[in-house]
Coordinates of C-alpha atoms in Angstrom, one line a residue:
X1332 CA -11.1 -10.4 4.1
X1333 CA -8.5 -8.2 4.6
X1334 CA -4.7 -8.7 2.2
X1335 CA -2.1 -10.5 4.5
X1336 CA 1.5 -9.5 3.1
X1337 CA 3.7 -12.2 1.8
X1338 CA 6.1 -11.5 4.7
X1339 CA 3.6 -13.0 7.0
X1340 CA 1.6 -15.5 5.0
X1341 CA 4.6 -17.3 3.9
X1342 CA 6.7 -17.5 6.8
X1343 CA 7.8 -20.8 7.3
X1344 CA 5.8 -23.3 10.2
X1345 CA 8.2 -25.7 10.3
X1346 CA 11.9 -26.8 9.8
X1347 CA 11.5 -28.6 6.4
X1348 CA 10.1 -24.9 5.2
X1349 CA 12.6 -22.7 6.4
X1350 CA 15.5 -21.5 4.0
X1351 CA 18.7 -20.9 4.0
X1352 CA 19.7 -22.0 7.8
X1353 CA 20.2 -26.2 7.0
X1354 CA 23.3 -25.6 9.8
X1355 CA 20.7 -24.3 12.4
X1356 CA 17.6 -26.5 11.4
X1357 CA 20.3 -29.7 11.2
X1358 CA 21.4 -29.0 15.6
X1359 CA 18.1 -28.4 16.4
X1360 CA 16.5 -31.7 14.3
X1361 CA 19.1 -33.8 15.8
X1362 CA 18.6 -32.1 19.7
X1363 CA 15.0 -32.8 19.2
X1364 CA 15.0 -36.8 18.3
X1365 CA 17.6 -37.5 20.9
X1366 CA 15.6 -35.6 23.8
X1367 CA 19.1 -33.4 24.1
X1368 CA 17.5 -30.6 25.1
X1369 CA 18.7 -27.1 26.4
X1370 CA 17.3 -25.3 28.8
X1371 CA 18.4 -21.5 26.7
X1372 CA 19.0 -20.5 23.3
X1373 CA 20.5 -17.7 21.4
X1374 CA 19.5 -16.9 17.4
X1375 CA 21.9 -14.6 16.2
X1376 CA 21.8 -12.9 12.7
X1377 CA 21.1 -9.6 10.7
X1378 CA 17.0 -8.9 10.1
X1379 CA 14.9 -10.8 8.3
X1380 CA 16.5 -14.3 8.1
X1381 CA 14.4 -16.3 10.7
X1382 CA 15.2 -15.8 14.3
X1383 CA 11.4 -15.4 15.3
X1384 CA 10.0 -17.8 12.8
X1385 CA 13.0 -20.2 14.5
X1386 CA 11.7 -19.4 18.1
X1387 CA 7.9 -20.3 17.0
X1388 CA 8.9 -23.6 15.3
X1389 CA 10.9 -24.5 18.2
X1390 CA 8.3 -23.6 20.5
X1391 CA 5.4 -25.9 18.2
X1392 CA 7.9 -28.7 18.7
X1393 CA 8.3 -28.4 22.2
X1394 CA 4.4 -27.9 23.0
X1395 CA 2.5 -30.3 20.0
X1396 CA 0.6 -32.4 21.8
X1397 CA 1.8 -35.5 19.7
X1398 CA 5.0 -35.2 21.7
X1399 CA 8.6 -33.4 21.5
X1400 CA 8.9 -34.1 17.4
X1401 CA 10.8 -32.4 14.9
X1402 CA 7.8 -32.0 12.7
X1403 CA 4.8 -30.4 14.5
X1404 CA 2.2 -31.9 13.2
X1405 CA 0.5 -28.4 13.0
X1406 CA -3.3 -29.5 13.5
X1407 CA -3.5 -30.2 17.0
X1408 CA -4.5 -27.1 19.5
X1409 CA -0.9 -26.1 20.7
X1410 CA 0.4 -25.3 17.0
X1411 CA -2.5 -23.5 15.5
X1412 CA -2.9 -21.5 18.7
X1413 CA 1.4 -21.1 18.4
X1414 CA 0.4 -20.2 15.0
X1415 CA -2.3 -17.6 15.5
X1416 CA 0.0 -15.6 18.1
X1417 CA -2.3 -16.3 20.9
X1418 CA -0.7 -19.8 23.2
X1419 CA -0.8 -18.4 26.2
X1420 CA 2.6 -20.9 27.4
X1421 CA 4.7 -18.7 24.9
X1422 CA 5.1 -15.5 26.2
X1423 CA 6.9 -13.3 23.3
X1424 CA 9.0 -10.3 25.2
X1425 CA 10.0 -6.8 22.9
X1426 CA 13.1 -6.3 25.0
X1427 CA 13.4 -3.3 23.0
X1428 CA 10.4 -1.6 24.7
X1429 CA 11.0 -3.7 28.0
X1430 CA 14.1 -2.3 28.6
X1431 CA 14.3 -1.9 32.8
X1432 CA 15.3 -4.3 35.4
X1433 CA 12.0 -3.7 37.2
X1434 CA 10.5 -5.5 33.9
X1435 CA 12.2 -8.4 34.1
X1436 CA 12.0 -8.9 37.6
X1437 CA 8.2 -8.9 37.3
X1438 CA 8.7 -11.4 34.3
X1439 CA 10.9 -13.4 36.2
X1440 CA 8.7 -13.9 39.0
X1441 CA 5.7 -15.8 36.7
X1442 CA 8.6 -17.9 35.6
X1443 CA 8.1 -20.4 38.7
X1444 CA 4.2 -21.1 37.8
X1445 CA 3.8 -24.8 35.7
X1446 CA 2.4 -23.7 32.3
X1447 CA -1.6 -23.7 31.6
X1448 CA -1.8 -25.5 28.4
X1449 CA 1.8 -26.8 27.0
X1450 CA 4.6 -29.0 28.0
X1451 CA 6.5 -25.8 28.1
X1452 CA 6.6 -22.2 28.8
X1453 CA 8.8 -20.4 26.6
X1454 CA 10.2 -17.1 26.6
X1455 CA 11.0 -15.3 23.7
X1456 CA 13.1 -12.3 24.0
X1457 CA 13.6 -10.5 20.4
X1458 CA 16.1 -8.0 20.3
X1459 CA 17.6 -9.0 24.0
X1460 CA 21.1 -7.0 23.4
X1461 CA 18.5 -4.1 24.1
X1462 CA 18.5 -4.9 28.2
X1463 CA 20.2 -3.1 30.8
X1464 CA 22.7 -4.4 32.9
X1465 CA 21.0 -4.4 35.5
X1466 CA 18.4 -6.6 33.7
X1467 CA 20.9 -9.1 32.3
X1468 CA 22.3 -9.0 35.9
X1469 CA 18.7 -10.1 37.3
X1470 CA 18.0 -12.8 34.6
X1471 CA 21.0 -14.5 35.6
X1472 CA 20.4 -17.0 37.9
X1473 CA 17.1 -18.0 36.6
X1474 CA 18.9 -18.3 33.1
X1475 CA 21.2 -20.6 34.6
X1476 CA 19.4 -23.0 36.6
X1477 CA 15.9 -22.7 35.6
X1478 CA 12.8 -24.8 36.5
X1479 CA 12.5 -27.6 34.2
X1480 CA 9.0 -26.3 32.6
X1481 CA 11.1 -23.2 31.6
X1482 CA 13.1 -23.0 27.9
X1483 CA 14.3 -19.7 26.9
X1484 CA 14.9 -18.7 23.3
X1485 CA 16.5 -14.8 23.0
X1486 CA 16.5 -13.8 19.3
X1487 CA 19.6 -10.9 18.9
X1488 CA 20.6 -8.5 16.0
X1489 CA 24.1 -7.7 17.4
X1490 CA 25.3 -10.1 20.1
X1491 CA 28.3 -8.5 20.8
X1492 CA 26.2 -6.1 23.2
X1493 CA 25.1 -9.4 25.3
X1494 CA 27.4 -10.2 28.5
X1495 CA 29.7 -12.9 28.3
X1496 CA 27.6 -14.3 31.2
X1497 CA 24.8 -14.5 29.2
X1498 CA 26.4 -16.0 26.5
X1499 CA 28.3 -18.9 28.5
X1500 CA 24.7 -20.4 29.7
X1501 CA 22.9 -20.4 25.8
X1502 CA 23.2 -22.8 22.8
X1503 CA 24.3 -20.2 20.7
X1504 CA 23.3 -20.6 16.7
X1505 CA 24.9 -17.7 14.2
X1506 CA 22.1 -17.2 11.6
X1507 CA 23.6 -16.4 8.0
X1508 CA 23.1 -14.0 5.7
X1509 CA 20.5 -15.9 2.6
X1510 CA 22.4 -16.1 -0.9
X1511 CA 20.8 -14.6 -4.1
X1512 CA 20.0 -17.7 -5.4
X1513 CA 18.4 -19.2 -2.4
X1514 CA 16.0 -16.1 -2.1
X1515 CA 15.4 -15.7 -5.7
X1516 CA 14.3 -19.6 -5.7
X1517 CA 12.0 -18.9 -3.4
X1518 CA 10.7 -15.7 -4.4
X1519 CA 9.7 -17.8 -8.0
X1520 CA 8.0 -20.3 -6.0
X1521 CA 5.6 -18.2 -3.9
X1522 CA 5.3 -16.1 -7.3
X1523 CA 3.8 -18.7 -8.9
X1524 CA 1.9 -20.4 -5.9
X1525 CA 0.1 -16.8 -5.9
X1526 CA -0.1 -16.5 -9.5
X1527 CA 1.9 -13.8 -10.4
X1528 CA 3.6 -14.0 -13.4
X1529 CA 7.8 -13.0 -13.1
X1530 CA 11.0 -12.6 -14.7
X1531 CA 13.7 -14.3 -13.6
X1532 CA 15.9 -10.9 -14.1
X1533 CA 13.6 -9.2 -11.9
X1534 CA 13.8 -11.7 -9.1
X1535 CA 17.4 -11.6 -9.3
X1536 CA 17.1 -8.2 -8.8
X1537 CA 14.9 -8.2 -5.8
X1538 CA 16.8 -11.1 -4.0
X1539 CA 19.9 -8.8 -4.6
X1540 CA 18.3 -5.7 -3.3
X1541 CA 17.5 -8.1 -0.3
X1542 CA 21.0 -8.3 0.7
X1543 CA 20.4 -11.5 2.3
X1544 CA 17.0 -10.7 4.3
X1545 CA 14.4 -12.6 3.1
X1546 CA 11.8 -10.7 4.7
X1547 CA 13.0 -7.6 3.1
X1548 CA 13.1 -10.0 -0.5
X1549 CA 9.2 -10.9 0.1
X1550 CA 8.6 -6.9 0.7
X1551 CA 10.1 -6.0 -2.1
X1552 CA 7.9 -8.7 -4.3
X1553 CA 4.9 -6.9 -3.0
X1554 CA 6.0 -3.9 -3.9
X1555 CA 7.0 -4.9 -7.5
X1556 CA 3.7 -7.0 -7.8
X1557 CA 2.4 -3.4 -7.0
X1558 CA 3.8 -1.0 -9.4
X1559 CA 4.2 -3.4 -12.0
X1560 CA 0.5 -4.3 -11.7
X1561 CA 0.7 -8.0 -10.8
X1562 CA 3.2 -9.1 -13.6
X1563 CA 7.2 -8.7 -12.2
X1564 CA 9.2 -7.9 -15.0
X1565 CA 12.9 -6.9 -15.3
X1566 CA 12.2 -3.3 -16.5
X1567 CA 9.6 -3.1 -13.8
X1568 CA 12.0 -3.7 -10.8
X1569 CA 15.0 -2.0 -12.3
X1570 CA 12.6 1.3 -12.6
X1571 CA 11.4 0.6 -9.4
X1572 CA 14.7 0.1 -7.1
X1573 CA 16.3 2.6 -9.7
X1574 CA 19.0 0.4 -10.8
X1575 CA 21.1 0.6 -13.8
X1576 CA 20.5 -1.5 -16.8
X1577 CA 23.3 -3.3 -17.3
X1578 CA 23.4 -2.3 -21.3
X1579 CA 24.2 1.3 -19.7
X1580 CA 27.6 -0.9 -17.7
X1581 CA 28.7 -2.3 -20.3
X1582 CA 29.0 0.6 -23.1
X1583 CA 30.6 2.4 -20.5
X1584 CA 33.1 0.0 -20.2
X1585 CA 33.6 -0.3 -23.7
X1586 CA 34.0 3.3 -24.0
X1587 CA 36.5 3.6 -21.2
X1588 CA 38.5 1.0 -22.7
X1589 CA 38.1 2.9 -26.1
X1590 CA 39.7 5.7 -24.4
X1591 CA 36.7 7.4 -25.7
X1592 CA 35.8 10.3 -23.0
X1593 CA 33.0 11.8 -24.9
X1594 CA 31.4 8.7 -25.1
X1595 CA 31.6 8.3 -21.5
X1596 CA 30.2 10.8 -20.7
X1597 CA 27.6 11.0 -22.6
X1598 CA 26.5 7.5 -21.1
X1599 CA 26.5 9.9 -17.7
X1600 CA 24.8 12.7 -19.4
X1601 CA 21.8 10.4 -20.2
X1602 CA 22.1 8.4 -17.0
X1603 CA 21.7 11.2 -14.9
X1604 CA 18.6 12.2 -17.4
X1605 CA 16.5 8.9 -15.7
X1606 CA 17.7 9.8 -12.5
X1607 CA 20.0 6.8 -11.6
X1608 CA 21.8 6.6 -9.0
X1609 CA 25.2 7.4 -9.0
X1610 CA 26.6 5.7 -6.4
X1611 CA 24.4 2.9 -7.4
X1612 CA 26.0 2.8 -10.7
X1613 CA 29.7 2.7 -9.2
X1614 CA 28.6 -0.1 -7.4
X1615 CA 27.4 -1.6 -10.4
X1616 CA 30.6 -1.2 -12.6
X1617 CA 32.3 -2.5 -9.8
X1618 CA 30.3 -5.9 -9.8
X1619 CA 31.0 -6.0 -13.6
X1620 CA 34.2 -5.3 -13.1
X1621 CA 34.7 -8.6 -11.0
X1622 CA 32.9 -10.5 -13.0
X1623 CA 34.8 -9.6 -16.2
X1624 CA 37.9 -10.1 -14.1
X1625 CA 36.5 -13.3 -12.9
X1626 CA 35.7 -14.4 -16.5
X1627 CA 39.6 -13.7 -17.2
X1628 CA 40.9 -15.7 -14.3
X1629 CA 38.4 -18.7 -14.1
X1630 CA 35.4 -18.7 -17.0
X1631 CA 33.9 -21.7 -15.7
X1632 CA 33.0 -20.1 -12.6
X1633 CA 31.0 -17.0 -14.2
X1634 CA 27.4 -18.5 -13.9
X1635 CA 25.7 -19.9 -17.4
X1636 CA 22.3 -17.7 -16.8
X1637 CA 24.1 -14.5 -16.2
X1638 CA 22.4 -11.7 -18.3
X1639 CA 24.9 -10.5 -21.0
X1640 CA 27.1 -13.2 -20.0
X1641 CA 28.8 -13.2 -24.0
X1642 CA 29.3 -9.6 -23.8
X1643 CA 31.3 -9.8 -20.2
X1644 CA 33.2 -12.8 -22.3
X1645 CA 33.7 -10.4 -24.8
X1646 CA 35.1 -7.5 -22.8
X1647 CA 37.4 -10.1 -20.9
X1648 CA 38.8 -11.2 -23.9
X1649 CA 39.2 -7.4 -24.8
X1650 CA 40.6 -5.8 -21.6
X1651 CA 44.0 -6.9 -19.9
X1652 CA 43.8 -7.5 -16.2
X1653 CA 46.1 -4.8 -15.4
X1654 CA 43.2 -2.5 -16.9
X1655 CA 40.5 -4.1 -15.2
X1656 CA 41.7 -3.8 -11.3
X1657 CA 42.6 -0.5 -12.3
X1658 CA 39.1 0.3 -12.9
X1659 CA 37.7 -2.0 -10.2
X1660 CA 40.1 0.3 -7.7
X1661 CA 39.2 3.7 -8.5
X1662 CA 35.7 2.8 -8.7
X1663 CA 35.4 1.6 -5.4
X1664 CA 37.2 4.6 -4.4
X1665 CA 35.4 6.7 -6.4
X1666 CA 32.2 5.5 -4.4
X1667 CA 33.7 6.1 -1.2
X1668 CA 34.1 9.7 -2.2
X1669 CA 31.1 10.5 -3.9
X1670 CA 30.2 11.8 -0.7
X1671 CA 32.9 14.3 -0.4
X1672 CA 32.2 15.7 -4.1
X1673 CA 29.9 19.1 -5.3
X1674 CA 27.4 17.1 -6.1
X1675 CA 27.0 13.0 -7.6
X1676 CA 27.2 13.4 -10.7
X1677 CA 30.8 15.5 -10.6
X1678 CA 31.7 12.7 -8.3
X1679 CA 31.1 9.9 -11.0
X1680 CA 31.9 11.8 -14.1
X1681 CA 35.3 12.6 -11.9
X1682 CA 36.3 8.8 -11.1
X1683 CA 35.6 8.4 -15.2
X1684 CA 38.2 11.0 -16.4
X1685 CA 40.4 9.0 -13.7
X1686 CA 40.0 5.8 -15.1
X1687 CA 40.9 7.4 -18.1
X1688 CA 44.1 9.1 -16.6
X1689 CA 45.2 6.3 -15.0
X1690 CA 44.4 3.7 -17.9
X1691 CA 48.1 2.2 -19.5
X1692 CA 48.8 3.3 -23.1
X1693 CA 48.8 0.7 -25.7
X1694 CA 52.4 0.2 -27.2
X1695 CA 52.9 -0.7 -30.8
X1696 CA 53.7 -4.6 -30.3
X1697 CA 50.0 -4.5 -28.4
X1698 CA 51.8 -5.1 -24.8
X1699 CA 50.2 -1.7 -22.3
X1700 CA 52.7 0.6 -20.8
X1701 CA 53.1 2.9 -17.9
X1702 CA 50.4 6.2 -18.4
X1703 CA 51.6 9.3 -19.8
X1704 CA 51.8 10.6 -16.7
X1705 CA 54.6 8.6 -15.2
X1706 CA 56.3 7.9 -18.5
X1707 CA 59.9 9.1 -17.9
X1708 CA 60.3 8.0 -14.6
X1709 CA 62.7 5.2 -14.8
X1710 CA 63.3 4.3 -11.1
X1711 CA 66.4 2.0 -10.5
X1712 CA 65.7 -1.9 -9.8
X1713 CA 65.7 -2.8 -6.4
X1714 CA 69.2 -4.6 -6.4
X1715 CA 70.7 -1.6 -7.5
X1716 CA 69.0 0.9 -5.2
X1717 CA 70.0 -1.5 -2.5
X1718 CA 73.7 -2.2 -3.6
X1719 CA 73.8 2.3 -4.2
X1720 CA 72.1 2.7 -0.7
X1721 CA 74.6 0.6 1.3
X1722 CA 77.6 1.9 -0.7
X1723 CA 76.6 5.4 -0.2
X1724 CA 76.3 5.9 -3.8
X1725 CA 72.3 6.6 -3.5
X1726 CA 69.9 9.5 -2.8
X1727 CA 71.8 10.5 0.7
X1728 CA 75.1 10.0 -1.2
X1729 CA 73.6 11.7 -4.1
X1730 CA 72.1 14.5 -2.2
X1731 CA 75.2 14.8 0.1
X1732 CA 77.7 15.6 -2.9
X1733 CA 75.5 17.8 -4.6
X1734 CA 75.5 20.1 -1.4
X1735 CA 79.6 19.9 -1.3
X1736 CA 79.9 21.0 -4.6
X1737 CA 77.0 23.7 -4.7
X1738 CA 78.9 25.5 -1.5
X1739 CA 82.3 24.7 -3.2
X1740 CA 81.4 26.4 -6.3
X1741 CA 80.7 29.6 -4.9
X1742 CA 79.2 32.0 -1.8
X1743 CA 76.4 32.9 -3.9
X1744 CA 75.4 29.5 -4.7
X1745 CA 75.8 28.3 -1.0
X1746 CA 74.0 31.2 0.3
X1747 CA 71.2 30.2 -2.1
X1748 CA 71.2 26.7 -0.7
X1749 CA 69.8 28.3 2.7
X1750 CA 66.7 29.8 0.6
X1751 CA 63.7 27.7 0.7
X1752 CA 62.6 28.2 -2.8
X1753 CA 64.8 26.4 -4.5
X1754 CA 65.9 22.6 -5.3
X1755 CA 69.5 23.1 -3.9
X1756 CA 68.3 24.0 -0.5
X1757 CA 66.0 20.8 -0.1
X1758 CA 69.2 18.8 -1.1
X1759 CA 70.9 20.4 1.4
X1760 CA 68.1 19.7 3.7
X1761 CA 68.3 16.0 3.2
X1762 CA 72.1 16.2 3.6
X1763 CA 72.1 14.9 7.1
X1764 CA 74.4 16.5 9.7
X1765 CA 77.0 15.3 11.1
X1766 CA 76.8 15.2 15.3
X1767 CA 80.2 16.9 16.5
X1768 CA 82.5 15.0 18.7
X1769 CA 82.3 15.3 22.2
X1770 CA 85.1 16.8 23.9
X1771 CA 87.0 14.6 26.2
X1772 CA 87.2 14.9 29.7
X1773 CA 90.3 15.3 31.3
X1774 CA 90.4 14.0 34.9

């Protein structure tokens, strides 16, 4: 017998299996015992995080032949057939490929026949934002009134693209994105129902690569049951999604706040040896970055089975939080230019030496100061530059009398205040001019 992926042997067959969408499942549950039933839906999310599977479910309860239930009681004909792909009352439409009006006219038209085996015909239309207008335009009146043995359920990836007249005649759901600890629960139960042995690092791992898709999460676990030949461990998934180890993270932030730049980059130096990622690993410091920051501002939310949790306590009790949204800036910046650099490695080595730059000197009581770079500037408080600017005794009034007295002084020294080269001329250049008075008119 051929190997069925995980993606498709484990996709859910009812509402009690499916993960992550309690909001969704909870309307539907509730529409379904009280016989409130509409006539068109709309499933709305990002990939892999149930629309189809939602469509099927919905379609099983709407066609089991123990009645509108629901909990199919997935033995009779209707749901195994619903399950197998082959119900010939649910009629699944690729609106991607089935793009032209002409289409959806023809579809349209087998929509008045009562159905051959179910309750219901459904329609399923995946990716429907895909239609032209003049297919949306068709579908219209049929959408709106349509015979009672007709329940459309359109499945969308972006439903900004859909009409408002679409949308005003479905029961729209919004399908959220899966968090990392639902998917990486689920990921450890299929991994032991198909006994594979797994690390609970390395499922976090894959259920953060998923970045929220659970169909991508239950790729990625055959892909790491795979290469790692049927054992997932941590080292195994970070070597295969080329992720940094956090140990690299963490000396790297103790070398930056070390001020230590050789350190640093010799962290780089061997990072770029195993081929990591670069913009990977900005992304990385980043994420430690808020959770050090979060460790400073609320400890008790930093979660108990974080890897290295003691050493993220011990770099928030090390770091002041000046330091660490410093860091957390620049490297989000520095990721947003690592295109823009020579090559990625300049780029990351680059936003480094910044961090470095940038990073406030320790005084001797302890307390951080200003960089070295800005240490001289003392700019005025903001009462007094407020109280100088509206008594003219600021920057214009500033700039003003040092023009008077530079052309008082001498020729030379006004004549120099017209050359562009020099710091006289620009004060002369913010001296602004005084408009001449109109002569008055005499009648």
């Amino acid at each position: 017998m051929s190997y069925q992926v995980l993606a498709r042997k484990w996709r859910p067959r009812s509402f009690a299996a499916l993960v992550g969408q309690e909001h969704v499942v909870k309307a539907l549950t509730h529409a379904l015992e009280q016989q409130r039933l509409h006539h068109a839906y709309l499933f709305a999310g990002t990939r892999g995080v149930g629309k189809t599977t939602l469509a099927r479910i919905l379609a099983k309860a709407l066609n089991c032949e123990s009645g509108i239930t629901a909990a199919p009681c997935d033995k009779c004909a209707a749901c195994a057939e619903i399950d197998a792909g082959r119900f010939v009352d649910l009629i699944e439409v690729d609106a991607a490929t089935n793009t032209k009006v002409d289409e959806m006219r023809q579809l349209l038209e087998s929509a008045v026949y009562s159905p051959t085996r179910g309750r219901f015909k459904v329609y399923v239309i995946d990716e429907v934002h895909m239609l032209s207008t003049s297919a949306f335009n068709a579908m219209l009146k049929t959408l709106e009134e349509p015979p009672a043995h007709i329940k459309f359920i359109l499945a969308t990836t972006d439903p900004q693209k859909i009409p408002v007249t679409v949308l005003s005649r479905c029961l729209q759901f919004n399908l959220k994105q899966m968090p990392p600890a639902a998917i990486a629960g689920h990921l450890h139960h299929i991994a032991g129902e198909e006994g594979v042995r797994a690390e609970p690092g390395g499922l976090r791992l894959l259920a953060a690569a998923a970045r929220g898709s659970m169909r991508d999460a239950l790729s990625l676990l055959d892909q790491a049951v795979a290469y790692s030949a049927g054992e997932v461990t941590e080292g195994a998934v970070r070597a295969m999604l080329g992720a940094v180890d956090l140990g690299y993270l963490v000396d790297l932030a103790d070398a930056l706040l070390d001020a230590d730049a050789g350190r640093a980059i010799g962290i780089a130096d061997a990072m770029e040896a195993r081929s990591l990622s670069f913009d990977g690993a900005l992304a990385e410091l980043a994420n430690l970055l808020h959770r050090v920051a979060l460790a400073q501002a609320a400890p008790d939310a930093l979660d108990l089975q974080l890897p290295d949790r003691d050493r993220i306590l011990a770099l928030a009790a090390r770091a002041d939080p000046e330091t660490v949204q410093l860091f957390y800036q620049i490297a989000v910046h520095g990721r947003r230019d690592l295109p823009l650099a020579p090559d990625e490695y300049a780029g990351f080595t680059m936003a480094l030496m910044r961090m470095l730059a940038f990073a406030p000197a320790a005084a001797p009581d302890g307390t951080s100061v200003a960089p070295a770079a800005v240490v001289g500037r003392t700019p005025p408080s903001a009462p007094a530059a407020r109280r100088g600017y509206r008594s003219g005794t600021g920057r214009r009034s500033s700039a003003r009398s040092s023009s008077r007295a530079l052309r008082a002084s001498s020729p030379s020294a006004a004549s120099s205040c017209r050359s562009p080269k020099t710091w006289s001329s620009f004060a002369c250049r913010r001296t602004p001019r005084r408009s001449a008075k109109r002569p008055t008119r005499t009648s």
